[in-house]
């Protein structure tokens, strides 16, 4: 049994729930027991048709280089090759849907809600098992068919879907446990059917196939019965509602379809607003989930417009704000912050390797909402943008519109937009925002190519803050897109508790640790039982001479950690000053360097060197002399000195750690200076 499923974990988890959530979960338990004894049955339907097709000319509008990358990826998949979370596979020509290649284990069968999926010993690495069954690699193959007309791709898709449906009957096994998996899988099926529309076997695979109809109905019935609730209503509930809404629009063949569509859209509107700050940043303060939620929202909007379903004006407004916020926070190479958890999850995949996810989202935002003058330039191409924008009405044409209805729970005005009414124009930022007060994120920039993120925001979202890290007051610094002072990332969720703990710890971030403990208290891999409270004391990002930021947090009971950051615009020099208000305590100050950075540490000075686009670059990091400094790299007992570029992957990187003591008389000053 893993740490997350001990009796103590259940008690800690229960303590973070409110009465309504407890009651809802109790009802879920009763329903699961009833379904075990008497599973629901799909109603018989006749005359089913699929009409949610792409407009004529859509495929021809796909840029040739994006299409070429997509077909190359499809051919690799046809040969059986894929990689999921750092694990290469060569069995995808005929996959075993319950096998984890990482541990060599198979997930057990039986009634879905009895499967011990949190235990790696019993079920393997659940992420490795779940990911192929999101069927996003099949959307790539279906897109390859749409582009080339080569029926080999369509035949492979059909074979894999029939195989999956056969070995994963409703409510049986590991793929019927998590709502996010069902929601994303439904979205994939909608796009597979759409992209295979020109294939003679498409109707026989979907609408004329009772097995497919049974699967689609049960997926939607499951999502209607077991929504993520209360403290778990984060990105999961967005995926659930987006998938259910997409299926209810495109596969609206059942007596309950209209109700599912209405309920899912109402929930999607409510949850998009609940999961998003008024500034447009995602409330989980995890950049990868900002991307996931935005992708899911845009995909759902595409289904609404394709089916001519009116949507609340707040849906488009939230997606607009999210897109503007993304454009505001990316660096010079279109990379967003590496903040909080990241599991490489995508809402809709129809592109090949080498396609930039964030450039793709901004390209779609440009087509749907229109780019602002301060937006960064996107030079790359993708397949997804022309597919989505063939269905989504441009925002300028959607405002005002009698089809989009104002929400009864419209958000109040904010600095990035007015209250969303269909007859009122939306105000967008006239210049690039640098400080997002509600999210506590500040981006300092220098013409010298320096990008610096300062973290002064809430610990996380909802009572469990599932995807938060103990990273209050951390900084992240890049030079021309290269991680210099890096956020190490995430690496894993399940099965490796010591690594999960390290990558979300205070020591695992560029901030100050006192007495060897985290600022916030963890109760499990996706649970925080005490949250550090952070407040921004001041920002000044308007001065072309020196940009400033100051914040503090109370995570160390009895002491307050305050940090000031100053970035000199002309030179790119960064100054970080740390103070501790309180009694004398053991202190460790960590600075994590990116994997491309080589460090030569002598006493309290580190010379940093790296190469970018064939050019040698360097910087000097002058560290506080009151602390004893040591470089760590690739250590495992305990973990220290690592960088995770993506989920399931890690590589050694240098971490500089200064040890000593801190009290109200100490002031630790760090200066990072870049050389020409």
XYZ file of C-alpha atoms in Angstrom:
676
model
C 0.000 0.000 0.000
C 1.374 3.408 -0.934
C 1.620 6.350 1.438
C -1.418 8.018 -0.131
C -3.842 5.228 0.861
C -3.040 4.708 4.529
C -5.746 5.242 7.145
C -3.996 8.443 8.205
C -4.144 9.785 4.666
C -7.900 9.171 4.488
C -8.381 11.055 7.762
C -6.261 13.981 6.553
C -8.125 14.003 3.255
C -11.483 13.962 5.009
C -10.440 16.911 7.145
C -10.091 19.065 4.021
C -13.676 18.436 2.856
C -16.777 20.465 3.615
C -20.174 18.989 4.561
C -21.570 19.153 1.022
C -18.552 17.360 -0.398
C -18.744 14.658 2.281
C -22.425 14.151 1.512
C -21.764 14.023 -2.217
C -18.999 11.467 -1.817
C -21.217 9.371 0.432
C -23.804 9.383 -2.325
C -21.144 8.332 -4.823
C -20.280 5.368 -2.618
C -23.895 4.264 -2.476
C -24.212 4.623 -6.248
C -21.079 2.561 -6.885
C -22.426 -0.251 -4.749
C -25.762 -0.119 -6.564
C -24.077 -0.177 -9.952
C -22.061 -3.223 -8.923
C -25.283 -5.122 -8.231
C -27.263 -3.659 -11.124
C -25.175 -1.824 -13.749
C -26.991 0.786 -15.862
C -27.894 -0.249 -19.387
C -27.539 1.721 -22.600
C -30.939 2.418 -24.193
C -31.604 1.183 -27.693
C -31.412 3.953 -30.300
C -32.010 4.041 -34.043
C -31.319 6.444 -36.864
C -28.038 7.682 -35.412
C -25.993 9.992 -37.633
C -22.805 11.994 -37.228
C -23.153 15.538 -38.505
C -20.398 17.417 -36.620
C -18.050 17.348 -39.591
C -15.308 19.790 -40.539
C -16.224 22.508 -43.038
C -15.048 21.983 -46.593
C -11.500 23.165 -47.189
C -10.347 22.771 -43.578
C -7.737 20.088 -44.265
C -6.372 22.019 -47.236
C -5.720 24.984 -44.900
C -3.259 23.001 -42.747
C 0.286 24.378 -43.276
C 2.429 21.890 -45.243
C 5.251 21.762 -42.684
C 2.807 21.067 -39.842
C 1.157 18.353 -41.919
C 4.562 16.826 -42.659
C 5.429 16.649 -38.951
C 2.060 15.104 -38.209
C 2.424 12.385 -40.843
C 5.955 11.596 -39.673
C 4.616 11.115 -36.144
C 1.794 8.938 -37.458
C 4.259 6.736 -39.319
C 6.288 6.292 -36.156
C 3.114 5.224 -34.358
C 2.244 2.845 -37.174
C 5.621 1.182 -36.601
C 4.635 0.735 -32.964
C 6.952 3.383 -31.515
C 5.911 5.929 -28.904
C 7.150 7.483 -25.697
C 5.063 8.166 -22.631
C 6.605 10.035 -19.709
C 10.171 9.145 -20.570
C 9.470 5.454 -21.251
C 10.006 4.370 -24.860
C 7.609 1.773 -26.225
C 7.780 -0.324 -29.371
C 4.547 -2.299 -28.823
C 2.009 0.271 -29.907
C 1.142 -1.579 -33.093
C -0.776 -3.983 -30.829
C -0.866 -2.545 -27.302
C -1.733 -4.340 -24.110
C -4.137 -1.869 -22.537
C -3.485 -2.927 -18.933
C 0.307 -3.266 -19.018
C 2.811 -0.852 -17.489
C 6.165 -1.112 -19.328
C 7.911 0.869 -16.599
C 7.359 -1.691 -13.817
C 6.434 -4.674 -15.963
C 3.172 -5.053 -14.043
C -0.391 -5.518 -15.226
C -3.268 -3.721 -13.564
C -5.776 -6.084 -11.960
C -9.246 -6.533 -13.378
C -12.594 -6.641 -11.642
C -15.113 -3.983 -10.730
C -13.478 -0.642 -11.533
C -13.945 0.963 -8.126
C -12.216 -1.985 -6.411
C -8.956 -1.597 -8.360
C -6.135 -0.345 -6.042
C -4.818 2.063 -8.648
C -2.847 4.184 -6.176
C -0.609 1.223 -5.330
C 2.261 0.781 -7.776
C 2.920 -2.653 -6.294
C -0.593 -3.774 -7.185
C -1.338 -1.875 -10.394
C 1.957 -0.578 -11.773
C 2.552 3.065 -12.648
C -1.015 4.160 -13.292
C 0.030 7.113 -15.464
C 1.837 4.749 -17.841
C -1.295 2.606 -18.140
C -3.776 5.438 -18.461
C -1.961 7.625 -20.980
C -2.286 5.444 -24.147
C -5.940 4.904 -23.302
C -6.640 8.601 -23.606
C -6.445 7.673 -27.323
C -4.694 10.884 -28.235
C -2.220 8.949 -30.351
C -5.249 7.702 -32.286
C -6.306 11.286 -32.990
C -2.878 11.716 -34.572
C -3.449 8.664 -36.781
C -6.942 9.885 -37.667
C -5.524 13.289 -38.605
C -2.937 11.557 -40.793
C -5.768 9.818 -42.600
C -7.611 13.113 -43.073
C -4.491 14.712 -44.539
C -3.285 11.849 -46.751
C -6.375 9.726 -47.444
C -4.235 6.666 -46.680
C -6.600 4.055 -45.268
C -3.804 2.296 -43.366
C -4.144 4.954 -40.692
C -7.932 4.576 -40.481
C -7.696 0.785 -40.321
C -5.211 0.988 -37.452
C -7.448 3.396 -35.542
C -10.444 1.125 -36.024
C -8.512 -1.948 -34.901
C -7.279 -0.281 -31.737
C -10.670 1.128 -30.802
C -12.365 -2.239 -31.278
C -9.619 -3.876 -29.211
C -9.971 -1.322 -26.413
C -13.742 -1.580 -26.333
C -13.533 -5.371 -26.129
C -11.116 -5.596 -23.181
C -12.490 -2.579 -21.302
C -16.240 -3.163 -20.994
C -18.118 -0.571 -18.950
C -17.208 -0.423 -15.256
C -14.563 -3.124 -15.587
C -10.914 -2.495 -14.887
C -8.490 0.336 -14.434
C -9.740 2.610 -17.218
C -13.112 3.237 -15.558
C -11.777 4.777 -12.345
C -10.878 8.402 -13.071
C -13.230 10.942 -14.600
C -10.480 12.962 -16.261
C -9.517 9.874 -18.250
C -13.080 9.307 -19.416
C -13.558 12.965 -20.335
C -10.393 13.248 -22.408
C -11.078 9.880 -24.043
C -14.534 11.066 -25.130
C -13.008 14.201 -26.639
C -10.533 12.024 -28.542
C -13.363 9.848 -29.879
C -15.259 12.904 -31.117
C -12.228 14.069 -33.077
C -11.388 10.582 -34.329
C -14.881 10.262 -35.786
C -14.652 13.765 -37.271
C -11.242 13.192 -38.867
C -12.273 9.788 -40.249
C -15.413 11.177 -41.846
C -14.179 10.580 -45.397
C -13.412 6.923 -44.659
C -16.001 4.363 -45.761
C -15.825 2.521 -42.444
C -16.403 5.510 -40.161
C -20.121 5.001 -39.596
C -19.654 1.281 -39.040
C -17.028 2.023 -36.399
C -19.118 4.559 -34.495
C -22.819 5.361 -34.988
C -23.771 2.039 -36.594
C -21.750 0.039 -34.051
C -23.711 -0.990 -30.923
C -20.466 -1.603 -29.022
C -19.286 1.962 -29.698
C -22.675 3.407 -28.777
C -22.650 1.413 -25.551
C -19.180 2.730 -24.667
C -20.091 6.330 -25.469
C -23.292 6.149 -23.441
C -21.585 4.564 -20.433
C -18.786 7.119 -20.486
C -21.332 9.931 -20.353
C -23.497 8.200 -17.757
C -20.393 7.719 -15.575
C -19.402 11.378 -15.867
C -22.920 12.525 -15.025
C -22.959 10.302 -11.934
C -19.457 10.873 -10.505
C -18.259 14.437 -11.058
C -15.167 15.679 -9.242
C -16.429 17.430 -6.163
C -15.476 20.171 -3.742
C -11.789 20.056 -2.928
C -11.124 17.960 -6.058
C -12.875 20.287 -8.511
C -9.692 21.414 -10.254
C -8.540 20.688 -13.815
C -10.144 17.242 -13.562
C -13.643 18.673 -13.532
C -12.839 20.804 -16.594
C -11.790 17.685 -18.501
C -14.884 15.830 -17.351
C -17.307 18.549 -18.384
C -15.513 19.382 -21.638
C -15.485 15.718 -22.688
C -19.084 15.171 -21.708
C -20.216 18.323 -23.474
C -18.277 17.452 -26.655
C -19.768 13.957 -26.761
C -23.283 15.187 -26.027
C -22.968 17.632 -28.942
C -21.308 15.360 -31.495
C -22.854 12.043 -30.380
C -26.259 13.374 -29.356
C -28.010 10.075 -30.023
C -29.442 9.193 -26.632
C -32.547 10.202 -24.673
C -30.316 11.874 -22.069
C -28.102 13.716 -24.569
C -29.886 17.064 -24.323
C -29.803 16.997 -20.530
C -26.144 15.928 -20.467
C -25.313 18.722 -22.886
C -27.127 21.350 -20.819
C -25.718 20.165 -17.496
C -22.171 19.834 -18.847
C -22.219 23.309 -20.374
C -23.552 24.823 -17.157
C -20.822 23.065 -15.191
C -18.132 23.992 -17.706
C -19.059 27.661 -17.468
C -19.086 27.585 -13.675
C -15.864 25.607 -13.348
C -13.918 27.635 -15.907
C -14.691 30.724 -13.855
C -13.941 28.961 -10.572
C -10.605 27.640 -11.867
C -9.438 30.968 -13.313
C -8.376 34.206 -11.663
C -9.931 37.368 -13.080
C -6.458 38.191 -14.405
C -6.701 35.094 -16.618
C -4.169 32.871 -14.843
C -5.201 29.403 -13.722
C -5.926 29.196 -9.991
C -3.868 26.044 -9.534
C -0.815 28.204 -10.259
C 0.592 25.360 -12.312
C 1.426 26.529 -15.818
C 0.961 23.158 -17.502
C -2.585 23.004 -16.163
C -3.237 26.492 -17.473
C -2.420 25.055 -20.888
C -4.556 21.957 -20.339
C -7.603 23.920 -19.204
C -7.263 26.374 -22.087
C -7.015 23.519 -24.592
C -10.077 21.809 -23.130
C -12.049 25.046 -23.084
C -11.250 25.820 -26.705
C -12.135 22.268 -27.752
C -15.485 22.515 -25.962
C -16.159 25.890 -27.584
C -15.463 24.322 -30.976
C -18.128 21.682 -30.316
C -20.635 24.301 -29.207
C -20.175 26.375 -32.340
C -20.159 23.288 -34.565
C -23.483 22.183 -33.071
C -24.881 25.738 -32.963
C -25.312 25.489 -29.180
C -25.487 28.878 -27.412
C -22.827 29.290 -24.741
C -22.679 31.726 -21.825
C -20.675 34.812 -22.712
C -18.464 34.073 -19.708
C -17.078 30.954 -21.404
C -15.537 32.958 -24.234
C -14.490 35.706 -21.850
C -12.574 33.350 -19.561
C -10.824 31.738 -22.533
C -9.954 35.194 -23.866
C -8.476 36.216 -20.524
C -6.541 32.971 -20.259
C -5.066 33.523 -23.712
C -4.051 37.113 -22.976
C -2.518 35.997 -19.668
C -0.520 33.291 -21.432
C 0.755 35.818 -23.965
C 1.785 38.069 -21.073
C 3.813 35.571 -19.035
C 5.784 33.614 -21.657
C 9.474 34.376 -22.134
C 11.238 35.382 -25.342
C 11.073 31.786 -26.603
C 7.350 31.409 -25.787
C 8.014 29.267 -22.708
C 5.640 29.841 -19.776
C 6.717 29.678 -16.127
C 7.651 26.273 -14.718
C 5.400 26.666 -11.707
C 3.668 23.968 -9.693
C 2.902 20.469 -10.942
C 3.185 19.403 -14.568
C 2.252 15.994 -15.982
C 2.444 16.806 -19.717
C -1.326 16.442 -20.044
C -2.984 17.715 -23.238
C -6.614 18.291 -24.088
C -6.462 17.541 -27.820
C -3.465 16.151 -29.709
C -3.350 16.330 -33.513
C 0.245 17.446 -34.050
C 3.591 15.837 -34.597
C 6.799 16.087 -32.612
C 8.475 19.474 -32.708
C 5.231 21.474 -32.650
C 5.330 24.118 -29.927
C 2.375 23.736 -27.591
C 2.386 27.337 -26.396
C 2.884 28.794 -29.849
C -0.054 26.667 -30.994
C -2.299 28.039 -28.241
C -1.320 31.606 -29.061
C -1.900 30.974 -32.769
C -5.386 29.693 -31.968
C -5.949 32.681 -29.703
C -4.897 35.001 -32.515
C -7.410 33.412 -34.889
C -10.259 33.315 -32.366
C -9.747 36.464 -30.277
C -7.270 38.532 -32.264
C -3.734 39.276 -31.106
C -2.897 42.472 -29.278
C 0.027 44.671 -30.301
C 2.106 43.592 -27.300
C 1.669 39.857 -27.890
C 4.870 37.956 -28.724
C 5.274 36.855 -32.316
C 4.475 33.239 -33.156
C 6.486 31.947 -36.093
C 5.741 28.209 -35.906
C 2.800 26.363 -37.427
C 0.505 23.616 -36.200
C -2.355 21.371 -37.261
C -4.669 21.985 -34.323
C -5.216 25.704 -34.933
C -6.814 25.381 -38.402
C -8.936 22.450 -37.185
C -10.288 24.301 -34.139
C -10.728 27.638 -35.842
C -12.654 26.032 -38.678
C -15.351 25.402 -36.070
C -15.005 28.305 -33.599
C -16.564 31.628 -34.512
C -14.062 34.507 -34.182
C -14.619 36.465 -31.009
C -15.180 39.754 -32.824
C -18.155 38.144 -34.535
C -19.344 36.597 -31.292
C -19.623 39.965 -29.481
C -22.393 40.915 -29.313
C -24.446 37.855 -30.244
C -27.939 36.716 -29.459
C -26.681 33.130 -29.400
C -24.267 33.616 -26.509
C -26.120 34.280 -23.306
C -24.760 36.248 -20.328
C -24.145 34.085 -17.278
C -26.276 34.644 -14.214
C -23.013 34.391 -12.259
C -20.975 36.812 -14.307
C -17.661 37.907 -12.871
C -17.192 41.462 -11.611
C -14.891 43.858 -13.397
C -11.139 43.343 -13.120
C -8.003 44.969 -14.420
C -8.080 42.845 -17.553
C -11.745 42.938 -18.490
C -15.171 44.333 -17.744
C -18.109 42.351 -16.462
C -19.116 39.953 -19.251
C -22.364 41.145 -20.815
C -23.046 40.443 -24.460
C -23.839 44.054 -25.272
C -20.755 45.507 -23.578
C -17.324 45.510 -25.244
C -14.559 43.660 -23.453
C -11.551 45.689 -22.338
C -8.236 43.938 -22.922
C -4.783 45.018 -21.641
C -3.376 47.948 -23.603
C 0.173 46.897 -22.703
C 1.806 43.704 -21.561
C 0.826 42.978 -17.934
C 3.724 42.306 -15.581
C 1.989 41.902 -12.230
C -0.993 39.613 -11.661
C -2.156 40.681 -8.225
C -4.774 37.972 -7.692
C -2.355 35.189 -8.662
C 0.610 36.804 -6.932
C 2.771 36.377 -10.016
C 5.130 39.116 -11.178
C 7.286 38.955 -14.304
C 10.329 41.217 -14.364
C 11.923 41.748 -17.789
C 15.031 43.420 -19.123
C 15.915 44.462 -22.690
C 19.093 42.460 -22.070
C 16.998 39.291 -22.487
C 16.366 38.578 -18.793
C 13.036 37.100 -17.719
C 12.343 36.677 -13.997
C 9.246 35.214 -12.344
C 8.619 36.157 -8.709
C 6.182 34.013 -6.713
C 4.067 35.869 -4.163
C 0.744 34.136 -4.684
C -1.517 31.725 -2.818
C -0.112 28.312 -1.980
C -2.549 26.573 -4.335
C -6.173 26.012 -5.309
C -8.932 24.697 -3.053
C -8.415 23.213 0.393
C -6.019 20.456 -0.688
C -3.962 22.564 -3.150
C -3.310 19.278 -4.974
C -0.853 20.556 -7.572
C 0.943 23.166 -5.473
C 4.595 23.180 -4.498
C 6.066 24.642 -1.300
C 7.674 27.418 -3.337
C 6.606 30.703 -1.702
C 8.851 33.640 -2.701
C 10.772 31.512 -5.188
C 12.282 33.095 -8.276
C 12.833 31.681 -11.734
C 15.336 33.407 -14.035
C 16.034 32.877 -17.738
C 18.394 34.488 -20.202
C 17.132 34.388 -23.794
C 14.907 31.460 -22.843
C 17.642 29.435 -21.095
C 16.948 28.372 -17.503
C 19.619 30.003 -15.333
C 17.900 29.887 -11.935
C 15.454 27.109 -12.655
C 12.308 25.659 -11.198
C 13.294 21.954 -11.121
C 9.856 20.709 -12.226
C 7.744 17.735 -11.119
C 9.084 14.354 -12.382
C 6.488 12.034 -10.781
C 3.154 11.713 -8.996
C 2.692 8.114 -7.832
C 4.935 5.302 -6.646
C 8.130 7.204 -5.787
C 7.297 9.168 -2.621
C 10.831 10.393 -1.925
C 11.052 11.962 -5.391
C 7.521 13.362 -5.224
C 8.407 14.951 -1.903
C 11.666 16.448 -3.188
C 10.350 18.059 -6.351
C 7.514 19.798 -4.488
C 9.585 20.736 -1.418
C 10.870 24.136 -0.347
C 14.477 22.939 -0.725
C 13.557 21.968 -4.293
C 12.981 25.632 -5.218
C 14.894 28.890 -5.336
C 13.882 30.131 -1.915
C 14.827 29.971 1.772
C 14.193 26.984 4.027
C 14.213 27.221 7.839
C 14.834 24.377 10.284
C 14.823 21.810 7.474
C 11.044 21.866 6.960
C 8.724 22.965 4.164
C 6.826 26.255 4.329
C 3.544 24.358 3.864
C 2.725 20.970 5.399
C 2.137 18.009 3.108
C -0.438 15.357 3.970
C 0.196 13.201 0.900
C 1.202 13.367 -2.777
C -1.784 15.591 -3.681
C -2.674 17.007 -0.287
C -1.447 19.961 1.758
C -2.837 20.252 5.286
C -1.372 23.685 6.117
C -0.786 26.419 3.549
C 1.776 29.194 3.829
C 0.140 32.598 3.435
C 1.986 34.977 1.155
C 1.407 38.642 0.480
C 3.040 40.972 -2.019
C 4.198 44.146 -0.301
C 5.080 46.121 -3.396
C 5.875 45.986 -7.098
C 7.259 48.475 -9.566
C 7.521 47.227 -13.120
C 7.095 50.586 -14.839
C 10.564 52.048 -14.199
C 12.884 51.516 -17.142
C 15.822 51.776 -14.731
C 15.097 49.235 -11.977
C 12.095 46.914 -11.639
C 11.264 45.912 -8.067
C 9.229 43.299 -6.207
C 8.836 42.567 -2.489
C 6.780 39.927 -0.677
C 6.686 37.856 2.502
C 5.132 34.653 3.860
C 4.278 33.186 7.271
C 4.902 29.520 6.515
C 7.524 29.169 9.239
C 5.518 29.525 12.405
C 7.076 32.164 14.630
C 9.103 33.678 11.765
C 8.352 35.666 8.633
C 10.446 35.317 5.477
C 10.611 38.507 3.414
C 12.276 38.775 0.000
C 13.104 41.748 -2.229
C 14.055 41.387 -5.888
C 15.471 44.136 -8.100
C 16.223 43.842 -11.816
C 18.290 46.561 -13.469
C 16.846 46.951 -16.940
C 19.950 48.134 -18.811
C 22.366 45.471 -17.550
C 20.040 42.674 -16.510
C 21.660 42.525 -13.059
C 19.384 40.772 -10.581
C 19.600 41.410 -6.833
C 17.775 39.173 -4.327
C 17.655 40.143 -0.654
C 16.276 37.736 1.981
C 15.315 38.681 5.537
C 13.882 36.621 8.396
C 11.813 38.296 11.095
C 11.945 36.084 14.176
C 14.205 33.987 16.423
C 17.514 32.446 15.342
C 16.884 29.366 13.192
C 18.882 27.038 10.957
C 18.672 28.203 7.350
C 19.316 26.787 3.896
C 19.159 29.017 0.826
C 18.968 27.130 -2.474
C 19.574 28.196 -6.061
C 18.845 25.559 -8.691
C 20.647 26.005 -11.993
C 19.254 24.881 -15.314
C 20.654 21.700 -16.897
C 22.566 23.697 -19.527
C 24.462 25.680 -16.876
C 27.961 24.757 -15.714
C 28.974 26.251 -12.365
C 32.443 26.868 -10.936
C 31.911 27.599 -7.227
C 34.706 29.162 -5.168
C 33.656 30.110 -1.637
C 30.575 32.301 -2.182
C 31.047 33.143 -5.875
C 29.885 30.945 -8.735
C 30.855 31.546 -12.359
C 28.096 30.225 -14.618
C 28.668 29.293 -18.259
C 26.455 27.876 -21.017
C 25.971 27.861 -24.774
C 22.980 29.262 -26.644
C 22.629 29.007 -30.439
C 26.333 28.279 -30.751
C 27.402 31.265 -28.650
C 29.135 31.014 -25.273
C 27.361 32.881 -22.476
C 28.342 33.525 -18.857
C 27.213 35.097 -15.611
C 28.499 35.576 -12.086
C 26.430 34.621 -9.055
C 27.627 36.352 -5.882
C 26.098 34.514 -2.950
C 25.609 35.648 0.669
C 28.920 35.401 2.512
C 27.267 34.632 5.874
C 26.371 31.141 4.601
C 28.577 28.164 3.774
C 28.059 27.216 0.134
C 28.249 23.823 -1.523
C 27.362 22.569 -4.987
C 25.170 19.468 -5.285
C 24.531 17.516 -8.455
C 22.577 14.336 -9.124
C 22.416 13.164 -5.502
C 19.839 10.518 -4.602
C 20.118 9.909 -0.866
C 18.471 12.284 -0.202
C 17.543 13.726 -3.618
C 19.205 17.035 -4.487
C 20.504 18.540 -7.709
C 17.971 17.461 -10.344
C 15.931 18.980 -13.164
C 12.821 17.429 -14.706
C 12.166 18.637 -18.246
C 8.986 16.582 -18.439
C 6.915 14.088 -16.516
C 8.804 10.862 -15.859
C 12.139 12.380 -16.867
C 14.912 13.799 -14.725
C 18.557 14.703 -15.256
C 21.350 15.923 -12.995
C 21.681 19.687 -12.615
C 23.697 21.806 -10.228
C 22.070 23.137 -7.072
C 23.923 25.634 -4.896
C 22.944 25.431 -1.218
C 24.108 27.830 1.488
C 23.762 26.721 5.114
C 23.903 28.759 8.290
C 21.559 30.605 10.621
C 18.990 33.334 10.151
C 17.370 35.781 12.538
C 16.185 39.376 12.578
C 19.753 40.680 12.380
C 20.640 38.801 9.181
C 20.183 39.990 5.612
C 21.216 37.662 2.795
C 22.028 39.389 -0.509
C 22.487 37.488 -3.768
C 23.543 39.227 -6.998
C 23.331 37.645 -10.442
C 25.239 39.583 -13.088
C 25.313 38.660 -16.776
C 28.386 39.182 -18.911
C 28.328 40.367 -22.507
